[in-house]
Short mmCIF file of C-alpha atoms in Angstrom, two decimals:
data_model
loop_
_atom_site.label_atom_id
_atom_site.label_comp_id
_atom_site.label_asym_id
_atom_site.label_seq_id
_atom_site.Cartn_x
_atom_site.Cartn_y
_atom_site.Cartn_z
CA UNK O 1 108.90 99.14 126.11
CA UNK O 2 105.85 96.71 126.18
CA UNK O 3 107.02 93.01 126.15
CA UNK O 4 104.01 90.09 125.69
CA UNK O 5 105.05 86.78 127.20
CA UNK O 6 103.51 83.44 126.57
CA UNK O 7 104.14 80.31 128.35
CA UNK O 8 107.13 78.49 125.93
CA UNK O 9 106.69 75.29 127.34
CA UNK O 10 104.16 73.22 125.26
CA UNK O 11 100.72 72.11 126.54
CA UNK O 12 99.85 69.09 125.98
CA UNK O 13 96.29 67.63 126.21
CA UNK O 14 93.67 65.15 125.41
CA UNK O 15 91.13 65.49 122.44
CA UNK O 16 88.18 66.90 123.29
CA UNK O 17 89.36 69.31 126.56
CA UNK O 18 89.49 72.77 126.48
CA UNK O 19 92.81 74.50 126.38
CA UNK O 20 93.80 77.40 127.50
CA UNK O 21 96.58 79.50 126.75
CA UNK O 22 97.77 82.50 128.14
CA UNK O 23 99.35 86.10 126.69
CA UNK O 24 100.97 88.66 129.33
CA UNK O 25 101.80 92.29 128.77
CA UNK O 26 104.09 94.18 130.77
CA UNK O 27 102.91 98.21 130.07
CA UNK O 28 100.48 100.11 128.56
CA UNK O 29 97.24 98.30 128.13
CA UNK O 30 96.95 98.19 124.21
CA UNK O 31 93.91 99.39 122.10
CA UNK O 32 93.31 95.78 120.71
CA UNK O 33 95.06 92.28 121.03
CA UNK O 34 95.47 89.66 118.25
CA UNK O 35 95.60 85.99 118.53
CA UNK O 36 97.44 83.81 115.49
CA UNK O 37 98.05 80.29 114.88
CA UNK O 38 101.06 79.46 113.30
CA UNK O 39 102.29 75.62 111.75
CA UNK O 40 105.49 74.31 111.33
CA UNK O 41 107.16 75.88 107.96
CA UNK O 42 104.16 77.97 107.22
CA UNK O 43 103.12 81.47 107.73
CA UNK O 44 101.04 82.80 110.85
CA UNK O 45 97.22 82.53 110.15
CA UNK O 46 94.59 85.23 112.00
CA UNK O 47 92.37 83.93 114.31
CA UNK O 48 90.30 86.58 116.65
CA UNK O 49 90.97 90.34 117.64
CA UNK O 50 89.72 91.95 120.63
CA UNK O 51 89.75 95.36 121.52
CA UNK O 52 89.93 96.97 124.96
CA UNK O 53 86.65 97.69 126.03
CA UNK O 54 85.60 93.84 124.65
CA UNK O 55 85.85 91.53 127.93
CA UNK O 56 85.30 88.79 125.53
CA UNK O 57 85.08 87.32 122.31
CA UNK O 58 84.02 83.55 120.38
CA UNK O 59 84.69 82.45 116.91
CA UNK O 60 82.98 78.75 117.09
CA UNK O 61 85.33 76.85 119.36
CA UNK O 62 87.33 79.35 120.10
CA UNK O 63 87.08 82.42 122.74
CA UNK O 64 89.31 85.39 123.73
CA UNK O 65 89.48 86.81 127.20
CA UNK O 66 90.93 90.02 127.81
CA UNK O 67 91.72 91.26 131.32
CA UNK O 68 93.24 94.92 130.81
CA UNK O 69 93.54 95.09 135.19
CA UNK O 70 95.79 91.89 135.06
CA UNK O 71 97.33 92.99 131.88
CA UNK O 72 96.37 89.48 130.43
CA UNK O 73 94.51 87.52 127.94
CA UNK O 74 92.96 83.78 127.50
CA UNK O 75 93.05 82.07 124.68
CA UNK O 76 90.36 78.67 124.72
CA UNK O 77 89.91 76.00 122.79
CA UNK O 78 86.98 73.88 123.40
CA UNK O 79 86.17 70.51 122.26
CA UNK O 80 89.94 70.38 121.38
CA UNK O 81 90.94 68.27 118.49
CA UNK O 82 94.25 66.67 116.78
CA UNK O 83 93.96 69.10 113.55
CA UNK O 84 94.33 72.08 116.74
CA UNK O 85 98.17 71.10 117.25
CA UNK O 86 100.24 74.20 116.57
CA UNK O 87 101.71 77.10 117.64
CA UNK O 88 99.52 79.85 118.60
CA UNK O 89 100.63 83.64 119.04
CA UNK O 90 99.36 86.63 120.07
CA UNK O 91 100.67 90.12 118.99
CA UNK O 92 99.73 93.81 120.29
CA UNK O 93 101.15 97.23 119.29
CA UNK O 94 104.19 98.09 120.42
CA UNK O 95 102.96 101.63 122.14
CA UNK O 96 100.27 103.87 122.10
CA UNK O 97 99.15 105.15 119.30
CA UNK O 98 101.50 102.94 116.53
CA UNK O 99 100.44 99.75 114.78
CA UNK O 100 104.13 98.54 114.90
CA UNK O 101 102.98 94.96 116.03
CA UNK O 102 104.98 93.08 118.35
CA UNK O 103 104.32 89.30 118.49
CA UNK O 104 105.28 86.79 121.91
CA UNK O 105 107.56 83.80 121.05
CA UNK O 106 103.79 81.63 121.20
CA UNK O 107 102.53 78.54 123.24
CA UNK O 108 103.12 75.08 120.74
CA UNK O 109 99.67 72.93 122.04
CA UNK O 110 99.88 69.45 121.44
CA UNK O 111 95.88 67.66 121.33
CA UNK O 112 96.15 63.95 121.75
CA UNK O 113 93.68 61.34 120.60
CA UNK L 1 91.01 85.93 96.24
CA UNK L 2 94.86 84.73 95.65
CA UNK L 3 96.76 84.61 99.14
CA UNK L 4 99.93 86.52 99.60
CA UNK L 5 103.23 84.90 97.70
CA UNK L 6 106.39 85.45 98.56
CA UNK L 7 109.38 84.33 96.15
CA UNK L 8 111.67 82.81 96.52
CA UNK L 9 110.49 80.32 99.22
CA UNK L 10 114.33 78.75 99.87
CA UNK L 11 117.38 80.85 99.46
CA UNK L 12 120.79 79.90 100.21
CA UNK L 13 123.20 82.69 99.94
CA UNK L 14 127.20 83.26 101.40
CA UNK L 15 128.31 85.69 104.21
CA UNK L 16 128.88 89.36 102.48
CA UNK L 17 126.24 88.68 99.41
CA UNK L 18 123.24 90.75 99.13
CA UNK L 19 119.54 89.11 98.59
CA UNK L 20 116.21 90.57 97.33
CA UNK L 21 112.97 88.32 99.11
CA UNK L 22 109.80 89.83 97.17
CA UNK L 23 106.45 90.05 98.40
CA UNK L 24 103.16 90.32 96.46
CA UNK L 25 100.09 91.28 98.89
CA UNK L 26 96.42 90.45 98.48
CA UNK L 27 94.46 92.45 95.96
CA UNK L 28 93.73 95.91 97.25
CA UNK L 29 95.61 95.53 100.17
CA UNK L 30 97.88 98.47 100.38
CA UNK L 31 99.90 97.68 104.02
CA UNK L 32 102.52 95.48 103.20
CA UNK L 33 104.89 94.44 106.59
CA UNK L 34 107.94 92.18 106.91
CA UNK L 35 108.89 90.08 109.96
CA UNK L 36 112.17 88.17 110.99
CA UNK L 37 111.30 84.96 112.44
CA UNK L 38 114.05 82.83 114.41
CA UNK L 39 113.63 79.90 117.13
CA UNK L 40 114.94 82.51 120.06
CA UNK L 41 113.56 86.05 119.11
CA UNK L 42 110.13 84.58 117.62
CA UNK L 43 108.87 87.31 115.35
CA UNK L 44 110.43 90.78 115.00
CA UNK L 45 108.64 93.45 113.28
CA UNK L 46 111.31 94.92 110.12
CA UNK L 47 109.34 97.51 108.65
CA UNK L 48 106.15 98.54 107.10
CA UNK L 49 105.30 99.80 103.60
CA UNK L 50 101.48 101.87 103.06
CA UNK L 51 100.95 102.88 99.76
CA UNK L 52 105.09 103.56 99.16
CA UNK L 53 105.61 105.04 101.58
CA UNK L 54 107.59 103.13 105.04
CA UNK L 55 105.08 103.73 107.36
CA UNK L 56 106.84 102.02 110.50
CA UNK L 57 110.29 100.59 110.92
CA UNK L 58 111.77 97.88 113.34
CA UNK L 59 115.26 97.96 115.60
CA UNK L 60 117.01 96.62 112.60
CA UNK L 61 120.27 97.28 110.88
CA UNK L 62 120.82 99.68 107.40
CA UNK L 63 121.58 96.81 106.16
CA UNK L 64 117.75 95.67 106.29
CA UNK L 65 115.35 97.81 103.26
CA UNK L 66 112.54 97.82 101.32
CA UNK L 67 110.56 99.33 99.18
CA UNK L 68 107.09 99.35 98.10
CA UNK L 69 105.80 99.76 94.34
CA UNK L 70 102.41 101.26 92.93
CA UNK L 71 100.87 97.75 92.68
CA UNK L 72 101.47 97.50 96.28
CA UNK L 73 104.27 94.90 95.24
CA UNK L 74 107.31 95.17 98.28
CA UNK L 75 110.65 93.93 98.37
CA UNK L 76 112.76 93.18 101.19
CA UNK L 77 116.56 93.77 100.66
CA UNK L 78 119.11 92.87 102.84
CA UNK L 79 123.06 93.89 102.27
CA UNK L 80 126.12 92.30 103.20
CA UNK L 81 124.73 88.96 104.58
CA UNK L 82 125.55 87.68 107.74
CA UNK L 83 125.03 84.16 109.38
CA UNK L 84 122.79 85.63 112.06
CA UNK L 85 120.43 86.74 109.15
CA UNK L 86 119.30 83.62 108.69
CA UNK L 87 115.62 83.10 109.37
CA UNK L 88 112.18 82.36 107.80
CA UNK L 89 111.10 86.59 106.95
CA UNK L 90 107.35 86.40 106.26
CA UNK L 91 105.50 89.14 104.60
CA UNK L 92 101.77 90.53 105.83
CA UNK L 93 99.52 92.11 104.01
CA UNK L 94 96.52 93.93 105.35
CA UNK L 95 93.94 96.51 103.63
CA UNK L 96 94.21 99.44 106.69
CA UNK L 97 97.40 98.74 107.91
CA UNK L 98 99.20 96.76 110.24
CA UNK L 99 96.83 96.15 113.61
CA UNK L 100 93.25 97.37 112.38
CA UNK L 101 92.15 94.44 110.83
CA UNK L 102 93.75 91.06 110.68
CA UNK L 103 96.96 90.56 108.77
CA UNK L 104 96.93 87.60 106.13
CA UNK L 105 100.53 86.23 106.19
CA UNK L 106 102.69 84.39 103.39
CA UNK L 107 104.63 81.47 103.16
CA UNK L 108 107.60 82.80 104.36
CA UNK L 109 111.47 82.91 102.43
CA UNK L 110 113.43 80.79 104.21
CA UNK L 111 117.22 82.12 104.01
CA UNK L 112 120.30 80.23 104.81
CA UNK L 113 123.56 82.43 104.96
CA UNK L 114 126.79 79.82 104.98
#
């Protein structure tokens, strides 16, 4: 069955770089791909979708790679800030043709001043 | 546009009880789905609820239901408690369904089983 996998080990890095964070998937390439941010105690919050046949995709300073012949997608953050410290997560269906989500344990990023 | 609540948002319960975690979704959102989160397994999908009707359904125990009512209102019930059934379980509501368009999470229940 498909299985996502995102780095566990925190990232840390200085205010205003861009990070980059990275979501794996072991199958099927999936119809679409969904990247969340999630903060301690609190419930995920939606941050971009991109579907298959979209190479890429920006919401202000953020931007969404996805790479269906290395079965892999980016996640950026440019111009990081403090307020970006969290845990992000990214979740695709489960198999072809369901919308059973499946999420990866997510990357914590760290922004320092 | 309220958010999605979930009630209760702490609940400490003992091994063998039973506990209802409700869920109210966004207005006119019809797709209600309920997670398990835990430090080591992250997010697990439980099950899915579209217009009352379970739509989709996780790898999870008999013990784990729900139900879904005409105002799109879902609970979660979960029998015979065990201490691995402690976790934060977080509710998503979405207006297709799960994976269409973005899911707008609650709060979370947090449940402690002692």
């Amino acid at each position: 069955s498909q299985k996502i996998e995102q780095n566990s080990e925190a990232l840390n890095i200085q205010e205003g770089k861009t990070a980059t964070l990275t979501c794996n998937y072991t199958n099927y390439s999936p119809a679409y791909l969904q990247w969340y941010r999630q903060d301690p105690g609190r419930g995920p919050v939606f941050l971009l979708l991109i579907r298959e046949n979209e190479k890429e995709k920006r919401k202000e300073r953020l931007k969404v790679t996805f790479d269906t012949t290395l079965k892999q997608s980016l996640f950026h953050i440019t111009a990081s800030q403090p307020a970006d410290s969290a845990t992000y997560l990214c979740a695709l269906p489960q198999s072809y043709n369901t919308d059973k989500l499946i999420f990866g344990t997510g990357t914590r990023l760290q922004v320092f001043p | 546009k309220a958010g999605v609540t979930q009630t209760p948002r702490y609940l400490i319960k003992t091994r063998g009880q039973q506990v209802t975690l409700s869920c109210s979704p966004i207005s006119g959102h019809r797709s209600v789905s309920w997670y398990q989160q835990t430090p080591g397994q992250g997010l697990q999908f439980l099950f899915e609820y579209f217009s009352e009707t379970q739509r989709n359904k996780g790898n999870f125990p008999g013990r784990f239901s729900g139900r879904q009512f005409s105002n799109s209102r879902s609970e979660m019930n979960v029998s015979t408690l065990e201490l691995g059934d402690s976790a934060l379980y977080l509710c998503a509501s979405s207006s297709e369904g799960q994976g269409h368009t973005e899911a707008f999470f609650g709060q979370g229940t947090r449940l402690t089983v002692v």
